[in-house]
Short mmCIF file of C-alpha atoms in Angstrom, two decimals:
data_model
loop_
_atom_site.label_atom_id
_atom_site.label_comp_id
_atom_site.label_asym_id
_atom_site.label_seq_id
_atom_site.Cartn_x
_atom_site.Cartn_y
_atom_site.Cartn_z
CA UNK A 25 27.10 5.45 55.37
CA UNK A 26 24.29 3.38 57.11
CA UNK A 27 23.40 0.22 55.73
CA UNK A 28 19.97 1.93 54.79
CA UNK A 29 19.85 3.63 51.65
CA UNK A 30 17.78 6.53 53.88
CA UNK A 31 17.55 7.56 57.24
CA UNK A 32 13.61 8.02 57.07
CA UNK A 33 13.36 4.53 56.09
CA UNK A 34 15.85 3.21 58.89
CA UNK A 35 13.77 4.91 61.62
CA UNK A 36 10.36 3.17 60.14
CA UNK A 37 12.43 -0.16 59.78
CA UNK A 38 13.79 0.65 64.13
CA UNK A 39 10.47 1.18 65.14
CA UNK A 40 8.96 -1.92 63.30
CA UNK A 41 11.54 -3.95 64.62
CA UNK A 42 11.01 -2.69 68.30
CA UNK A 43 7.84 -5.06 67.87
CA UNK A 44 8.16 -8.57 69.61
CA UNK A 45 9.30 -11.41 67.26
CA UNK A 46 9.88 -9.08 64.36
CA UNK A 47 13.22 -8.65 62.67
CA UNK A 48 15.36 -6.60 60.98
CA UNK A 49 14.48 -7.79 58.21
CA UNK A 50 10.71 -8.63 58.65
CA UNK A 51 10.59 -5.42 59.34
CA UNK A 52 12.07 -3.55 56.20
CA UNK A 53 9.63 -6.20 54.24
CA UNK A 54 7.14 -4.40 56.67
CA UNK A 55 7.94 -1.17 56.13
CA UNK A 56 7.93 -1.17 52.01
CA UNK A 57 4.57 -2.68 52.08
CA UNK A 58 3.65 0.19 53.85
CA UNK A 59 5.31 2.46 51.78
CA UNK A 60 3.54 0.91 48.53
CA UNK A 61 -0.19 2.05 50.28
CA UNK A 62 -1.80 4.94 49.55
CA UNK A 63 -1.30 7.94 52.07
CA UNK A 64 -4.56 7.20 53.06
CA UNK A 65 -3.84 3.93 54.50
CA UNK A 66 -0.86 4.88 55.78
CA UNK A 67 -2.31 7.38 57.89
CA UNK A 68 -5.12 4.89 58.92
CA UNK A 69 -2.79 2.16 59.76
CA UNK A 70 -0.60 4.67 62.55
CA UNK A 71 -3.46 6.39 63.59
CA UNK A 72 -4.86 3.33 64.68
CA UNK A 73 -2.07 2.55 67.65
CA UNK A 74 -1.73 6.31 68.61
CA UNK A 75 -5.75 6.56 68.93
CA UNK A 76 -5.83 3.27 70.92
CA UNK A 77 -3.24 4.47 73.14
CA UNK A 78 -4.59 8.17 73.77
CA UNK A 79 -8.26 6.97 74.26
CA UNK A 80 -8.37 2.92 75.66
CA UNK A 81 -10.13 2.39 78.87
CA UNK A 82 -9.51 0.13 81.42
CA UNK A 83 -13.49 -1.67 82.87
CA UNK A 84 -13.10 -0.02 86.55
CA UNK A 85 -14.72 -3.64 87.63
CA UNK A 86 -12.96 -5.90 86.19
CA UNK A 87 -9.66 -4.11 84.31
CA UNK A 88 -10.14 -5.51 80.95
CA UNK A 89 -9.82 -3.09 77.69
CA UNK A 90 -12.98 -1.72 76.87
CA UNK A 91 -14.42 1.41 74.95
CA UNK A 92 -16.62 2.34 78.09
CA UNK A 93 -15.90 2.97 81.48
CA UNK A 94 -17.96 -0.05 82.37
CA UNK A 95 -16.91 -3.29 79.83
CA UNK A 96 -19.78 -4.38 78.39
CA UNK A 97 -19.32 -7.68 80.01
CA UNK A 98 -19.30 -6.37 83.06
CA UNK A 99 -22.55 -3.73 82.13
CA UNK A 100 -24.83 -7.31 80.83
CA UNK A 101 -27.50 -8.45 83.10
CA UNK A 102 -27.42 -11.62 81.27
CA UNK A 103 -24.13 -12.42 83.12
CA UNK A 104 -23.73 -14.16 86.67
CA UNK A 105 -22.22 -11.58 88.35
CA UNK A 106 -21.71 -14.06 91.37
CA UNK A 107 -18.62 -15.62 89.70
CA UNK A 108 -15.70 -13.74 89.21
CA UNK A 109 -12.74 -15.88 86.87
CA UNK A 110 -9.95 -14.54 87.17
CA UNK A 111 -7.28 -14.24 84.68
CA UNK A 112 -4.01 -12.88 83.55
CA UNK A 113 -4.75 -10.64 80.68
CA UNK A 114 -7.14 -9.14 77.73
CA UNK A 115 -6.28 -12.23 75.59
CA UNK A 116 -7.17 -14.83 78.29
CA UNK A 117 -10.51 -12.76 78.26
CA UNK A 118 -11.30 -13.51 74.70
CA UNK A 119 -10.12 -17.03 74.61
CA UNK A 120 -12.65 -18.07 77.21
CA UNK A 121 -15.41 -15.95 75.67
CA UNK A 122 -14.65 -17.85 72.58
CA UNK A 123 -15.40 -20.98 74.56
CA UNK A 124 -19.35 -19.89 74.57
CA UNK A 125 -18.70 -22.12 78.22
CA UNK A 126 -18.87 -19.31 80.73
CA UNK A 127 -21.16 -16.81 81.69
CA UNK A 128 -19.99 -15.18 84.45
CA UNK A 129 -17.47 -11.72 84.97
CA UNK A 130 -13.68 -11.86 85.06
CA UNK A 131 -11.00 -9.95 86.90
CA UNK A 132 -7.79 -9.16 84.28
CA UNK A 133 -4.96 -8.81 86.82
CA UNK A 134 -3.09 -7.40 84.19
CA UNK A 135 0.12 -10.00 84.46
CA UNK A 136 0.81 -12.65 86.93
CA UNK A 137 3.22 -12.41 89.97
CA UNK A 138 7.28 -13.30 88.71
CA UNK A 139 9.78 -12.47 91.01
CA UNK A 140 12.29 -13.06 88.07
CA UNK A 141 10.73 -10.36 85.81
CA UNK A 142 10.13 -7.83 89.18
CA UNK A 143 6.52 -8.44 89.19
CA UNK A 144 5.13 -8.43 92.34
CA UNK A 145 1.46 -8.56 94.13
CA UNK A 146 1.32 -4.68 94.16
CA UNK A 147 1.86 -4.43 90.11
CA UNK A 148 -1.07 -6.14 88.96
CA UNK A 149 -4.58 -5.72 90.17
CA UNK A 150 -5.09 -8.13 93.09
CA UNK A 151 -6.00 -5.35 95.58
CA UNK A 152 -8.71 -4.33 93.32
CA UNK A 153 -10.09 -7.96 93.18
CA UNK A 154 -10.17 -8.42 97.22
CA UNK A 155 -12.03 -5.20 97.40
CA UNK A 156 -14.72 -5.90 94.31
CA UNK A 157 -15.08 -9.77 96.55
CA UNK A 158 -15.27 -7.76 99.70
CA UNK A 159 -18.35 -5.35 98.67
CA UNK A 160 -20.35 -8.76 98.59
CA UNK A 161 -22.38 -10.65 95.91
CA UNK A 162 -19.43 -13.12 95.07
CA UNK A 163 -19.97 -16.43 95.38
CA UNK A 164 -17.01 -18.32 93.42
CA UNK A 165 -13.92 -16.87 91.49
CA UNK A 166 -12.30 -19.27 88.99
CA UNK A 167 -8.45 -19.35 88.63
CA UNK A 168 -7.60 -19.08 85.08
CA UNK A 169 -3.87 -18.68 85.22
CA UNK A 170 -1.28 -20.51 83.87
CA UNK A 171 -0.10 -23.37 84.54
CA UNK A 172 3.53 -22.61 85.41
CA UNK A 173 5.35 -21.91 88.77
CA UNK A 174 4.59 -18.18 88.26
CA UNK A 175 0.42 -18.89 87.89
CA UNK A 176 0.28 -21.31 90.89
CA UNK A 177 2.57 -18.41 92.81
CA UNK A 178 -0.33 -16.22 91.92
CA UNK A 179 -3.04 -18.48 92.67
CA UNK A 180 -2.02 -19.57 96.15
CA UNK A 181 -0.85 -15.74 96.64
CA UNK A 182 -4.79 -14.75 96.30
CA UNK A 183 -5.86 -17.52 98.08
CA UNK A 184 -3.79 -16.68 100.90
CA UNK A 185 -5.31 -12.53 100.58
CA UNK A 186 -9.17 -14.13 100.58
CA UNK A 187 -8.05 -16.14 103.89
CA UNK A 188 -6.23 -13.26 105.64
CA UNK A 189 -9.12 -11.56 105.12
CA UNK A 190 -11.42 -13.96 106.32
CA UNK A 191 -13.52 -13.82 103.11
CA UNK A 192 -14.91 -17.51 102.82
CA UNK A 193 -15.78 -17.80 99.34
CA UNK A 194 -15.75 -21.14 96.54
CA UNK A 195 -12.05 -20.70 95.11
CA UNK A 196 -11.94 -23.26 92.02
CA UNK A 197 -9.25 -23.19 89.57
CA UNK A 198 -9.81 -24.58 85.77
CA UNK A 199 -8.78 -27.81 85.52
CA UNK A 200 -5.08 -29.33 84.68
CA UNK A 201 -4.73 -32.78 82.76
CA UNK A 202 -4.28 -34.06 79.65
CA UNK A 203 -5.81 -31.96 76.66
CA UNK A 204 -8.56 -33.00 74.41
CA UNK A 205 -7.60 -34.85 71.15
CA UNK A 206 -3.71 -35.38 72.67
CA UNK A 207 -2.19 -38.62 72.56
CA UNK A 208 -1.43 -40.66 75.64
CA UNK A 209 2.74 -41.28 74.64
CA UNK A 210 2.91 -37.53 73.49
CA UNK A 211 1.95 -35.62 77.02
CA UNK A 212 4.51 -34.82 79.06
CA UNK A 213 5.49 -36.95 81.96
CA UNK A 214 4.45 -34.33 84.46
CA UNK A 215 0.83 -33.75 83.19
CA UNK A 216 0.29 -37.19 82.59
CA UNK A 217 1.54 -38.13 86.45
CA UNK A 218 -0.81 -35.73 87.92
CA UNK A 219 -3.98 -36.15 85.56
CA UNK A 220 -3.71 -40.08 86.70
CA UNK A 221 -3.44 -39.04 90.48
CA UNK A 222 -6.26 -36.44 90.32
CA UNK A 223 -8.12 -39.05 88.28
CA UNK A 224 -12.17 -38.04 87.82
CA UNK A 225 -15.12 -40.57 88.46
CA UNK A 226 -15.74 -42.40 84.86
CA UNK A 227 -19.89 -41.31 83.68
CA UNK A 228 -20.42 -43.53 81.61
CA UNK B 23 -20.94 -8.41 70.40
CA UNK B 24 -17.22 -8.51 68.60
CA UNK B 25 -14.41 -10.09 69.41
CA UNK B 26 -12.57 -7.04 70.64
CA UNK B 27 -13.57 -6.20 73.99
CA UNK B 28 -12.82 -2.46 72.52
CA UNK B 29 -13.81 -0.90 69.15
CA UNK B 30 -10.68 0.82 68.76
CA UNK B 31 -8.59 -2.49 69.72
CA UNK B 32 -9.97 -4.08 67.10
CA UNK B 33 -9.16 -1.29 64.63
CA UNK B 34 -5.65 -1.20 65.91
CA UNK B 35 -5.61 -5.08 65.25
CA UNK B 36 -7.02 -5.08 61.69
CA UNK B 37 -4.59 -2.92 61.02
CA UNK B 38 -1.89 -4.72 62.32
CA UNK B 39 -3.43 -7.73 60.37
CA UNK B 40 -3.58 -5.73 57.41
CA UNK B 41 0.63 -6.40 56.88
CA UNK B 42 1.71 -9.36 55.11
CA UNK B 43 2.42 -12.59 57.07
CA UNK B 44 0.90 -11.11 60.19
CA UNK B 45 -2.20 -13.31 61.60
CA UNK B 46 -4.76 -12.07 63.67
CA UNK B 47 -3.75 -13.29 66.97
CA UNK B 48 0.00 -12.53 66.61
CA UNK B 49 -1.62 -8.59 65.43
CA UNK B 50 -3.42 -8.61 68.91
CA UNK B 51 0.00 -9.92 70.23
CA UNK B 52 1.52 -6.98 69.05
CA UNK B 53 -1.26 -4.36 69.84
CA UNK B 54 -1.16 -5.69 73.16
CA UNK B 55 2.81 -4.42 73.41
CA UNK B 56 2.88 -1.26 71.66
CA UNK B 57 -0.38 -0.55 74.75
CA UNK B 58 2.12 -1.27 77.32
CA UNK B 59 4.76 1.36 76.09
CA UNK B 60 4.66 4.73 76.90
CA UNK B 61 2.41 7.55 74.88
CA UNK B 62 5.64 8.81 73.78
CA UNK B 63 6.93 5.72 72.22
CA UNK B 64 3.64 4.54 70.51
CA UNK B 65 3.80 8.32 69.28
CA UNK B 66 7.46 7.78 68.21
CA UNK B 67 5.91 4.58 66.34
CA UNK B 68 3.04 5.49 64.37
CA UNK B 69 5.12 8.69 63.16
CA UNK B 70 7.62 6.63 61.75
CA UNK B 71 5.62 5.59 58.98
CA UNK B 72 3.44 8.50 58.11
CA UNK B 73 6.91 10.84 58.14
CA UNK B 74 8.50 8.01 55.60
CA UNK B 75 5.57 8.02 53.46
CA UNK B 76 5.51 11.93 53.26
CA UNK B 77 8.99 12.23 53.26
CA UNK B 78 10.24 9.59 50.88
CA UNK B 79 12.25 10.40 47.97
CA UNK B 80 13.07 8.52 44.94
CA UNK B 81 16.49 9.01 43.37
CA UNK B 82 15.84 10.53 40.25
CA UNK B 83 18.76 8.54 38.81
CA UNK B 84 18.40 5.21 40.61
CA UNK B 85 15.13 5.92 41.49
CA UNK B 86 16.10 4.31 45.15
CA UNK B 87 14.65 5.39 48.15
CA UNK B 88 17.00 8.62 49.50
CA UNK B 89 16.42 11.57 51.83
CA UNK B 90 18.02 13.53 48.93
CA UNK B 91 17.21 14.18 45.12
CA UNK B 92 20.25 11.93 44.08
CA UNK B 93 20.99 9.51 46.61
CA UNK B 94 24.86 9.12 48.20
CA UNK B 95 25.22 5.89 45.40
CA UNK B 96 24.61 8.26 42.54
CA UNK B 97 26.21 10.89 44.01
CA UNK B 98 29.65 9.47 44.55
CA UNK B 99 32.32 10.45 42.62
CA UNK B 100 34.34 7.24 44.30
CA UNK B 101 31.76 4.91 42.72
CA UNK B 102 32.22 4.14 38.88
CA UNK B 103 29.01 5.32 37.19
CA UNK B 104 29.85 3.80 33.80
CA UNK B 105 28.30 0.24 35.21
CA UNK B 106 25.05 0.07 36.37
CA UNK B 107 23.36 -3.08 38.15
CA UNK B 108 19.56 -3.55 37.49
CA UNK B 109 17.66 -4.64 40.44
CA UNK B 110 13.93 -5.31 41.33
CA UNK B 111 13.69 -3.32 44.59
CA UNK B 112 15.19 -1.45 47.71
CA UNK B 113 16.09 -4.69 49.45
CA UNK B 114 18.29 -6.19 46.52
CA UNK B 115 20.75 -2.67 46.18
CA UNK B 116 21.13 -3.12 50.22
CA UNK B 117 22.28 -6.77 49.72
CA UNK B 118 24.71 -6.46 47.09
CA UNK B 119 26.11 -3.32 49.17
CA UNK B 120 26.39 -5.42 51.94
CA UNK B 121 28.64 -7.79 50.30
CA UNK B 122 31.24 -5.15 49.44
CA UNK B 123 31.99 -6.78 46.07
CA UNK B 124 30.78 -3.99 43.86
CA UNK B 125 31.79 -0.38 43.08
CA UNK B 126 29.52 0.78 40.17
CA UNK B 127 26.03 1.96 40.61
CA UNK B 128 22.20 1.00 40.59
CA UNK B 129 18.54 1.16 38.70
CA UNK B 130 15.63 -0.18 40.46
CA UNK B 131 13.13 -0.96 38.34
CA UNK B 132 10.77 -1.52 41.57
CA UNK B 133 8.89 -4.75 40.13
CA UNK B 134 9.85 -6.87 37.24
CA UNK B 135 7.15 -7.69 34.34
CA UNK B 136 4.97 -10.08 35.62
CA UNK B 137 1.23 -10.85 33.58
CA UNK B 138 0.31 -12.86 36.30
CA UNK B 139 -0.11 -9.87 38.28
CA UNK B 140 -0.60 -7.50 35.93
CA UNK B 141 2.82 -5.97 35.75
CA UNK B 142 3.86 -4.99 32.62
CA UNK B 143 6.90 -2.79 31.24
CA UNK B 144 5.34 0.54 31.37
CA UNK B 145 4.97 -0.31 35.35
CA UNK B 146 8.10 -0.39 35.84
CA UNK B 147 11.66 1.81 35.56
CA UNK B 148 12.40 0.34 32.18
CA UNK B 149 11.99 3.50 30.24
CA UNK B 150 13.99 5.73 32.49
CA UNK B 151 16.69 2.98 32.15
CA UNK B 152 17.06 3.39 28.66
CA UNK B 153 17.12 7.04 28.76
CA UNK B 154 20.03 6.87 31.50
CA UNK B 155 22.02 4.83 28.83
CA UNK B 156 21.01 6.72 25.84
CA UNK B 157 23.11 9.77 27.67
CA UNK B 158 26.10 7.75 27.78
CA UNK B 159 29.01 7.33 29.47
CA UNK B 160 27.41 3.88 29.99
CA UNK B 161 29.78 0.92 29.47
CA UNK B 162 27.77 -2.14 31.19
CA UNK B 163 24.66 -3.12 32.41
CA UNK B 164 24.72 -5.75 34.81
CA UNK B 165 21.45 -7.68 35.21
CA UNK B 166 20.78 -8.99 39.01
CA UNK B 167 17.29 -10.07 38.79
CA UNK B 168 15.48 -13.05 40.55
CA UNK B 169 16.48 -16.43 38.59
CA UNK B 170 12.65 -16.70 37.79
CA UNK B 171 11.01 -16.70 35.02
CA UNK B 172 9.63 -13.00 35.32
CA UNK B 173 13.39 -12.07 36.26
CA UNK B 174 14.11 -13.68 33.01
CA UNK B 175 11.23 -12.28 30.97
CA UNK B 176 12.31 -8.68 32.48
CA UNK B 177 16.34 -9.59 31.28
CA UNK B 178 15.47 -10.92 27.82
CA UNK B 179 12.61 -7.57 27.71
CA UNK B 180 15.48 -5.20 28.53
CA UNK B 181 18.09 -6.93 26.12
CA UNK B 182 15.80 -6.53 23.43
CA UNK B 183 14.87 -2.91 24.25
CA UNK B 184 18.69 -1.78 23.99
CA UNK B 185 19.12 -3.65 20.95
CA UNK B 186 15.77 -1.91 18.98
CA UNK B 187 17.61 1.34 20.44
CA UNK B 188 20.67 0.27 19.01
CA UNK B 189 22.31 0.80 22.03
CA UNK B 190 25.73 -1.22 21.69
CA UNK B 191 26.89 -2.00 25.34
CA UNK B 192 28.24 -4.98 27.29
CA UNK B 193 24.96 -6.24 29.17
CA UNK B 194 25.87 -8.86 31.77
CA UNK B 195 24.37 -11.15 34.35
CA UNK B 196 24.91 -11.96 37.74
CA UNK B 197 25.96 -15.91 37.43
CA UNK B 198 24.03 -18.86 38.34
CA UNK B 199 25.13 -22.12 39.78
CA UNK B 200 25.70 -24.10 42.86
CA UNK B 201 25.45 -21.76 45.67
CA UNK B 202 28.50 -21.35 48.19
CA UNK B 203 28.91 -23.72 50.76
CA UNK B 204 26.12 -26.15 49.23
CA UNK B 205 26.11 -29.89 48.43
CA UNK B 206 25.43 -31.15 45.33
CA UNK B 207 22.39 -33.67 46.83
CA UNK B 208 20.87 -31.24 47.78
CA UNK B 209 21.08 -28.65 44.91
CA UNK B 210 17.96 -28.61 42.87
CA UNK B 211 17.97 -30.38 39.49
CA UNK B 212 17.65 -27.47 36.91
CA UNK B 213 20.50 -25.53 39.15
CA UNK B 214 22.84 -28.16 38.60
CA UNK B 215 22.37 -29.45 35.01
CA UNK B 216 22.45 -25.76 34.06
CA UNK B 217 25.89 -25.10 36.53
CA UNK B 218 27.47 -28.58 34.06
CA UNK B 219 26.28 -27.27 31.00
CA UNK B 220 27.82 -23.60 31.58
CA UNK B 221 30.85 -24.59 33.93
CA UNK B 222 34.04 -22.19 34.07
CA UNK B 223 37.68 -23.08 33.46
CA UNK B 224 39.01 -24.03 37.09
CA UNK B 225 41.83 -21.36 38.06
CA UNK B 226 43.94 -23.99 40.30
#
């Protein structure tokens, strides 16, 4: 006999568990909470993914989720189309917005390049960002990657591509140092190295 | 302008949100996986849940979740049906079965009385305990509630209830104490005055 008490249940408790970070037993929690809603809600709650999945869009500019085949950050004439940040995925996207410190477009490559994971330059959407630069009107794109071996791979990767190609265009990246509110003794060494050596001018 | 880049990712993520102990941002986390499987998997997924909740069936002995009327416990003729172990829910029948210590069978009451939230007898399997004793070929009841104070109430509510029946049979309880491999510094002060008061002859 399984260790479930039915087989309907141990499928629902599988499936659950296929979800990053969740557990067996997470997941059975999961799973009788579910079972305790009304047939109404449970219907709501799976319709919900298979819906999403049938029917998301992708912007064609700049490859972030969206409802429309244009995002409607990408649609706004209230944005600066001239600067294009450029970032790893859909939650980058939202982070930023949440900023209220940007007002220009992005470009979601859709994951970052990591020769350990098989991810390479031809996976995510970096041939789609050379030709939306190359049709003109760009002036800048931001870097918003992370800051690990596999972002700065990625970064000097597209840098590389705009050169190649001759495009001469502002390439900024956002910038790396110590963050807001940390303490001095608590950073780690290798932050803390480079934010004295790219040190800014004091206005004081 | 929401959030969500996408109407229907933010449905998918209130939904997601909607379990317990799942935040919003570990919900988009999640959303954000099950859109990088395949249709057939987020398919496989959502059907999990709205096939249990059709499907489900309560033992109408044990009133555990099953596939079948009686479940395999209940239906054993290997097990021994004159004990029964009261427990709150699904989870607590899987743990005792996983410690291979007992042979009888279950009742889950599927809550225990609790006027904080409303809970009281009727809301729970009491009744169709008493019935499944009043048949007989009942010998024990074993009581493996939460050491709470609702686990208590829901004991002392049941005790009484077979004794206005006058229902004569051994009613037990699972025993309290020290737990296995603990130190006493660190056991909790009721747990251990209680495990002095009601200590057991040592078998040396």
């Amino acid at each position: 006999m399984s260790e479930y008490p039915s087989i309907l249940l141990e499928q629902a408790v599988n499936q659950m568990a296929s979800l990053p970070g969740v557990g067996r037993r997470t997941a059975l929690r999961l799973v009788l909470h579910l079972l305790r809603q009304s047939d109404q809600e449970v219907e709501a709650f799976s319709n919900a993914f298979t819906r999403l999945k049938k029917e998301v869009i992708y912007c064609r500019e700049c490859h972030n989720i969206s409802d429309t085949e244009i995002c409607p950050i990408c649609g706004s004439a209230r944005r600066d189309h001239s600067i294009i940040c450029v970032v790893e995925n859909v939650q980058d996207v939202m982070s930023i917005e949440n900023t209220g410190q940007y007002n220009g477009v992005y470009h979601v490559l859709g994951g970052i390049i990591s020769p350990m994971e098989g991810i390479g330059p031809k996976d995510i959407e970096i041939d789609s960002l050379l030709e939306r630069i190359s049709k003109g009107g760009v002036d800048e794109i931001i870097l918003a990657l992370p800051t690990t071996m596999e972002g700065d791979t990625t970064n000097f990767y597209i840098y590389r591509r705009l050169q190649n190609a001759g495009i001469d265009i502002k390439i900024s990246q956002i910038a790396r140092g110590v963050a807001v509110g940390n303490q001095i003794e608590y950073t780690d060494e290798i932050t803390l190295g480079r934010s004295i050596v790219n040190r800014t001018d004091f206005k004081g």
